[in-house]
Coordinates of C-alpha atoms and ligand atoms in Angstrom, one line a residue:
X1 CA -32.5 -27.9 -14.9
X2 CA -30.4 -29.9 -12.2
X3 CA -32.6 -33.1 -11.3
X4 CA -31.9 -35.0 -7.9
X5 CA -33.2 -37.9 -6.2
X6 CA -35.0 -38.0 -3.0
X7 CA -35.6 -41.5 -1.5
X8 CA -38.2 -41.4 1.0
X9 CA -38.7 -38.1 0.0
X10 CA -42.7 -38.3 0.5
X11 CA -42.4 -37.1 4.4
X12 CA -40.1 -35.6 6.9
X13 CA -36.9 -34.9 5.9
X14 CA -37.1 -36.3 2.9
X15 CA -40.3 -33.7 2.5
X16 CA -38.3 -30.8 3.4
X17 CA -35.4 -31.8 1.2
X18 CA -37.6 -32.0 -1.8
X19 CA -39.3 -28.4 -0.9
X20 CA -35.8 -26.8 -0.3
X21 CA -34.3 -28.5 -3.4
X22 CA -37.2 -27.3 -5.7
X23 CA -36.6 -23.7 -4.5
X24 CA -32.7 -24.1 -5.3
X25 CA -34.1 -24.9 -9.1
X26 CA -34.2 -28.5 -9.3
X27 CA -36.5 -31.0 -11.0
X28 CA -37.5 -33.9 -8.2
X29 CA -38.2 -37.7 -8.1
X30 CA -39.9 -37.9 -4.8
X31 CA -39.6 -41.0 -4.4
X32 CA -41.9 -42.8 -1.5
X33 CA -42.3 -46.7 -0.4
X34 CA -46.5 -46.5 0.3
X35 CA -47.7 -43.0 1.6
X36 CA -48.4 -42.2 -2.3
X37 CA -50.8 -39.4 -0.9
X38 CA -48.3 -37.5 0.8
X39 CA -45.9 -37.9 -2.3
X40 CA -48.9 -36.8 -4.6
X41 CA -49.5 -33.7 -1.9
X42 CA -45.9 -32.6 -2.3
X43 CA -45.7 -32.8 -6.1
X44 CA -48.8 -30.9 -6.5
X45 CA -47.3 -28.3 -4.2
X46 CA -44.3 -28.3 -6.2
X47 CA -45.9 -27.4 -9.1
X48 CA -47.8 -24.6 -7.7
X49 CA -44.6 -22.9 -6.9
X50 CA -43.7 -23.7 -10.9
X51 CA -41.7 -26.4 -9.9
X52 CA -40.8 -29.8 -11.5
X53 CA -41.4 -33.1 -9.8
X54 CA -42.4 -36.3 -9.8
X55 CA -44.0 -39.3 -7.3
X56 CA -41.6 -42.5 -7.3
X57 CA -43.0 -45.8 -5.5
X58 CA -40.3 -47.8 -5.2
X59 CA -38.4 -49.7 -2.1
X60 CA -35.0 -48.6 -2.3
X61 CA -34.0 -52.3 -0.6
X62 CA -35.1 -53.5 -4.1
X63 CA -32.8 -54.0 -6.9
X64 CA -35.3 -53.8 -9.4
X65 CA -37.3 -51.0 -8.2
X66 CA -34.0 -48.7 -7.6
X67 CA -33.3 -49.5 -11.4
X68 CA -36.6 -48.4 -12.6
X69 CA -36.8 -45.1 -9.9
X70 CA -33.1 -43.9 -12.5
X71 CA -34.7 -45.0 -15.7
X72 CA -37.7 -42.9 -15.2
X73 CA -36.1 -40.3 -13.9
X74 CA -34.2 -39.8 -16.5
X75 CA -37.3 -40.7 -18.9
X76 CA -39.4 -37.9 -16.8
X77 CA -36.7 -35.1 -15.7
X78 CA -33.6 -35.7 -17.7
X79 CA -30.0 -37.5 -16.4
X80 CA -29.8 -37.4 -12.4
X81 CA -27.1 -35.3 -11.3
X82 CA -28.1 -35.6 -7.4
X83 CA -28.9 -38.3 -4.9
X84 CA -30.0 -38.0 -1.9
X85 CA -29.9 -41.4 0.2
X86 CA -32.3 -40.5 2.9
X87 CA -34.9 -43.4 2.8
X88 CA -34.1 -44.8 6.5
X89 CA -36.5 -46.5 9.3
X90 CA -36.2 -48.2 13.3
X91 CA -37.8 -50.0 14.4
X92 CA -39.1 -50.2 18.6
X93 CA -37.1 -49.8 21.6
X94 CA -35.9 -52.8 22.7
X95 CA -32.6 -54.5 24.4
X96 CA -30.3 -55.6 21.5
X97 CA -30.6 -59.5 22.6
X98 CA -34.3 -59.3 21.5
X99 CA -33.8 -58.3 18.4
X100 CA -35.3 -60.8 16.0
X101 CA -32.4 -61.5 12.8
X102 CA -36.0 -60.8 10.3
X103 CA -35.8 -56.9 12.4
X104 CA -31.8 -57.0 11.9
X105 CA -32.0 -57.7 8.2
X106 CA -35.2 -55.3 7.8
X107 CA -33.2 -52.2 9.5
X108 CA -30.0 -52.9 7.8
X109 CA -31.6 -53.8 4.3
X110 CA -33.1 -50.6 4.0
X111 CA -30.7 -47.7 5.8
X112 CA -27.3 -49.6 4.5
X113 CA -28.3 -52.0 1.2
X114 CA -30.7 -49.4 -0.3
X115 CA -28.5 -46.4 -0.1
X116 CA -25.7 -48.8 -1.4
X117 CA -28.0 -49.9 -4.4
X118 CA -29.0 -46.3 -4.8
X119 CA -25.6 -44.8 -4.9
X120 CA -24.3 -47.7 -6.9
X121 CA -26.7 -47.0 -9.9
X122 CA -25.7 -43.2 -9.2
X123 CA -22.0 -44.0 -10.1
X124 CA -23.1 -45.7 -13.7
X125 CA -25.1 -42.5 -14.5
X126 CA -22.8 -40.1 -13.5
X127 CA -19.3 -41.3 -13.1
X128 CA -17.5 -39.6 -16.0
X129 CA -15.6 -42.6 -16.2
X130 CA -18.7 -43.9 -17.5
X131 CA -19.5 -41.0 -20.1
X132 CA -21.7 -39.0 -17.0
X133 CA -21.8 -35.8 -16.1
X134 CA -20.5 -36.3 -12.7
X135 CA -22.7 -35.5 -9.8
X136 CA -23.6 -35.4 -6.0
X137 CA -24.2 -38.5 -3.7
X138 CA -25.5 -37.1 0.2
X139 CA -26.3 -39.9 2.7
X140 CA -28.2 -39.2 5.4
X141 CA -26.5 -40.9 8.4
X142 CA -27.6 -39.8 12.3
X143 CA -25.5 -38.8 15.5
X144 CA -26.8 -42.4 17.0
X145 CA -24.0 -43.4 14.2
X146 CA -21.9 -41.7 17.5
X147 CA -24.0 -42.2 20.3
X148 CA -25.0 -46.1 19.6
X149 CA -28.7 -45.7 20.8
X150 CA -28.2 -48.1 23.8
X151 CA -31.4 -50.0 24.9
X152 CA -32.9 -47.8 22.0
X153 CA -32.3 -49.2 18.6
X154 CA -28.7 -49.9 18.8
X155 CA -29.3 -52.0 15.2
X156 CA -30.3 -48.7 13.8
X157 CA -27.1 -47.0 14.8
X158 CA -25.1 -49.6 13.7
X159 CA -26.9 -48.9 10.2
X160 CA -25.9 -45.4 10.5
X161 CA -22.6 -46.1 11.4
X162 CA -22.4 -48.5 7.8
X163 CA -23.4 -45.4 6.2
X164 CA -20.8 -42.9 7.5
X165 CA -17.5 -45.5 6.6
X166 CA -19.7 -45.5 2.9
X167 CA -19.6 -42.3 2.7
X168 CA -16.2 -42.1 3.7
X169 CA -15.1 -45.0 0.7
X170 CA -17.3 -43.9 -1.7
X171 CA -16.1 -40.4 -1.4
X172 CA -12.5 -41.4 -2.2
X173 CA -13.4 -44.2 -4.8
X174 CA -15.8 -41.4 -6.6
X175 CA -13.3 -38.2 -6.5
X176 CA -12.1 -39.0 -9.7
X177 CA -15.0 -39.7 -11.3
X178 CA -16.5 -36.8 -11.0
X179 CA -19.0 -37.6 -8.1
X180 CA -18.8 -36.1 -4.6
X181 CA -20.0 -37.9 -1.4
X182 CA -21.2 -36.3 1.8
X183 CA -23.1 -37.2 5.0
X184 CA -25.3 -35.2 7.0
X185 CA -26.0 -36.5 10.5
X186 CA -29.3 -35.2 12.1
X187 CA -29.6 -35.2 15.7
X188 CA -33.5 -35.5 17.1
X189 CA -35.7 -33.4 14.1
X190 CA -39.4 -33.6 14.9
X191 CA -40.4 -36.1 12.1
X192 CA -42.8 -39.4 12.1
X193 CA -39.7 -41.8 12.7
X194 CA -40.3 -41.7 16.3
X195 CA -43.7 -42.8 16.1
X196 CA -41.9 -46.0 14.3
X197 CA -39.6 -46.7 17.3
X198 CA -43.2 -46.7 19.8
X199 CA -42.5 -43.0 21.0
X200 CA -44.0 -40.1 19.1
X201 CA -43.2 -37.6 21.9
X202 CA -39.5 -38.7 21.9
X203 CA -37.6 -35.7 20.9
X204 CA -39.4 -33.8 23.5
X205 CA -38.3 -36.3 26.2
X206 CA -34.8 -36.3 25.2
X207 CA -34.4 -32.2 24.1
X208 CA -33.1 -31.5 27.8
X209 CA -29.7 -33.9 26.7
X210 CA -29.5 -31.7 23.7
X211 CA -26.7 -29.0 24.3
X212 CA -29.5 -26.1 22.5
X213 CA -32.2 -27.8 24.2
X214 CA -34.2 -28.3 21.6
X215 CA -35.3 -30.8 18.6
X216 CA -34.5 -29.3 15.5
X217 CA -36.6 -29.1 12.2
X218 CA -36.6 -31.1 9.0
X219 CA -36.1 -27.8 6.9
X220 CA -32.9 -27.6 8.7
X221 CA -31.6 -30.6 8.0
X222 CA -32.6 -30.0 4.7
X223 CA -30.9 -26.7 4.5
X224 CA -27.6 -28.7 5.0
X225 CA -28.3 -31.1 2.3
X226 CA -29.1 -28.6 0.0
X227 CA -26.0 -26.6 0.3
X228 CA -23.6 -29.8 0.4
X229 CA -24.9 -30.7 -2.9
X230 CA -25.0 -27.3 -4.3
X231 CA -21.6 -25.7 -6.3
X232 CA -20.9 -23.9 -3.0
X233 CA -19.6 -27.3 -1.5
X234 CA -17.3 -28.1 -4.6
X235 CA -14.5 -28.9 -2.5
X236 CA -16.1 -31.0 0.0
X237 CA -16.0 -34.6 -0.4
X238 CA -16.1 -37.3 2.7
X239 CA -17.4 -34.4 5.2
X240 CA -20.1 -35.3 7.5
X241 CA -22.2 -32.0 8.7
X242 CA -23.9 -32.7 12.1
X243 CA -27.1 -30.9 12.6
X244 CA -27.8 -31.6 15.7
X245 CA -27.9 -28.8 18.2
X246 CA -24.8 -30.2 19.4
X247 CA -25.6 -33.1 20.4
Ligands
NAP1 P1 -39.9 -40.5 8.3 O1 -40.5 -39.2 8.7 O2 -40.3 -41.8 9.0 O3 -39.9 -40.7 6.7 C1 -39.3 -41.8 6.2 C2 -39.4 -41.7 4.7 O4 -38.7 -42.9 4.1 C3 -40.8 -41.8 4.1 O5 -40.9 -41.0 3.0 C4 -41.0 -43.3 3.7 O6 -41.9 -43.5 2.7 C5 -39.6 -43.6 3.3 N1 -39.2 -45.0 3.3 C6 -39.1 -45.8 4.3 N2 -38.7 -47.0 3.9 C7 -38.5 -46.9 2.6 C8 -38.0 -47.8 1.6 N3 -37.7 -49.1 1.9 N4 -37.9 -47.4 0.3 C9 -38.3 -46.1 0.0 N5 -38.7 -45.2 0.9 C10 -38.8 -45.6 2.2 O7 -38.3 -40.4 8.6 P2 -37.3 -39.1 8.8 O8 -37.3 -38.9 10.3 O9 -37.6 -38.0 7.9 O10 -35.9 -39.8 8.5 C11 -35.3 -39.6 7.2 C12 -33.8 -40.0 7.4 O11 -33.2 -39.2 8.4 C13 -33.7 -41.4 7.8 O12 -32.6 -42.0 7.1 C14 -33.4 -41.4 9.3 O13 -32.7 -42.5 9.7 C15 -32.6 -40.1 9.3 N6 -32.6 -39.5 10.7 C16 -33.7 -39.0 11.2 C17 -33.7 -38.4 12.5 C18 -34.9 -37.9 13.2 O14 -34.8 -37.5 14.4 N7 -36.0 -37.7 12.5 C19 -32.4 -38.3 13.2 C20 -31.3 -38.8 12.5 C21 -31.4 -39.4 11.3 P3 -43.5 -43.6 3.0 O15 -44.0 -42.2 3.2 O16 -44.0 -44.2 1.7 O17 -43.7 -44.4 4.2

């Protein structure tokens, strides 16, 4: 059985990841940084279906805690041979010259540090260099990566913009190892993030800007994740897939 890594994979996309993955055949480290009941929720529900998972609590900003979310994966599932680098947050609206440095280092520790530290013990488990199987890395970047997210969260886009040129690098630093590195860039998917940035209503305020006029779903972003790591996509490496109605 294939095992993958979810990071923040308790809610949201992350969630729908986990649910789509499991149906593709994989085993699951859901890992979560402190909603452990929704984590619990969705491993139980994986299991129902006959799945395989498992609940991670870990912050992927923390070296320590990224080592031990591999180790006991491998202990619990078997060798990793997927990660998905979705664990991402904003923060509120605001004008980029109120930022405080403590928000700046927040935002940019977890969306751009943690999915480095995640991919980077990724590469020692399954670089062939280093006797691995080779695997999958997909980052989950955003269209603000393109659109900056002016008087928004402009930090946050700048996070996701990190995240594309890694992808991008990684991708041609990995090719030879065995490992292949994707993006997917969601546009506005109805998930809890918004209630982080002060605006739960948000993706209906901005669907109108949205050439399909309309927020899309987690379980389509997840669809795209899914297939990008699947054998389907063996000759993609360094693509971003926008799922963003467009946008
Ligand atoms: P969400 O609903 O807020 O869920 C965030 C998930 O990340 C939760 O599982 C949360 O865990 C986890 N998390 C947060 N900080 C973490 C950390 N330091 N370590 C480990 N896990 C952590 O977010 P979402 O909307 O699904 O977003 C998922 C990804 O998609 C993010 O990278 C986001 O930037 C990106 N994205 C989202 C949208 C959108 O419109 N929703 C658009 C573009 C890109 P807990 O449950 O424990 O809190």
């Amino acid at each position: 059985m294939a095992v993958m890594i979810v990071t923040g994979g308790s809610r949201g996309i992350g969630a729908a990841t986990v649910l789509a993955a499991a149906e593709a055949g994989y085993a699951v480290c859901v890992n979560y940084k402190s909603n452990a009941d929704a984590a619990r929720q969705l491993v139980e529900t994986i299991k129902g279906r006959g799945g395989k998972a498992f609940a991670y609590q870990g912050d992927v900003s923390v070296p320590e805690d990224v080592a031990g979310m591999f180790r006991q994966t491998a202990e619990t599932l078997g060798a990793p041979t997927a990660l998905i680098n979705n664990a991402g947050i904003l923060e509120h609206h605001c004008r980029f010259e109120e930022m405080s440095l403590e928000r700046l280092q927040r935002v940019f520790n977890t969306n751009v540090i943690g999915s480095m530290l995640c991919a980077q013990e990724a590469a020692k488990v399954m670089s062939t260099k280093h006797g691995g199987a080779g695997g999958v890395i997909i980052n989950i970047s955003s269209v603000a990566a393109k659109l900056g997210a002016p008087n928004e969260y402009v930090d946050y886009a700048a996070s996701k913009g990190a995240i594309d040129s890694l992808t991008i690098g990684l991708a041609k630093e990995m090719a030879e190892s065995g490992i292949r590195v994707n993006a997917v860039r969601p546009g506005v998917i109805y998930t809890d993030i918004h209630a982080s940035g002060g605006e739960p209503d948000r993706v209906d305020r901005v669907k109108e800007s949205v050439p399909m006029l309309r927020g899309g779903t987690a379980a389509e972003v997840a669809q795209a994740v899914v297939w990008l790591v699947s054998d389907q996509a063996s000759y993609c490496t360094g693509t971003t897939i926008d799922v963003s109605g467009g946008r």
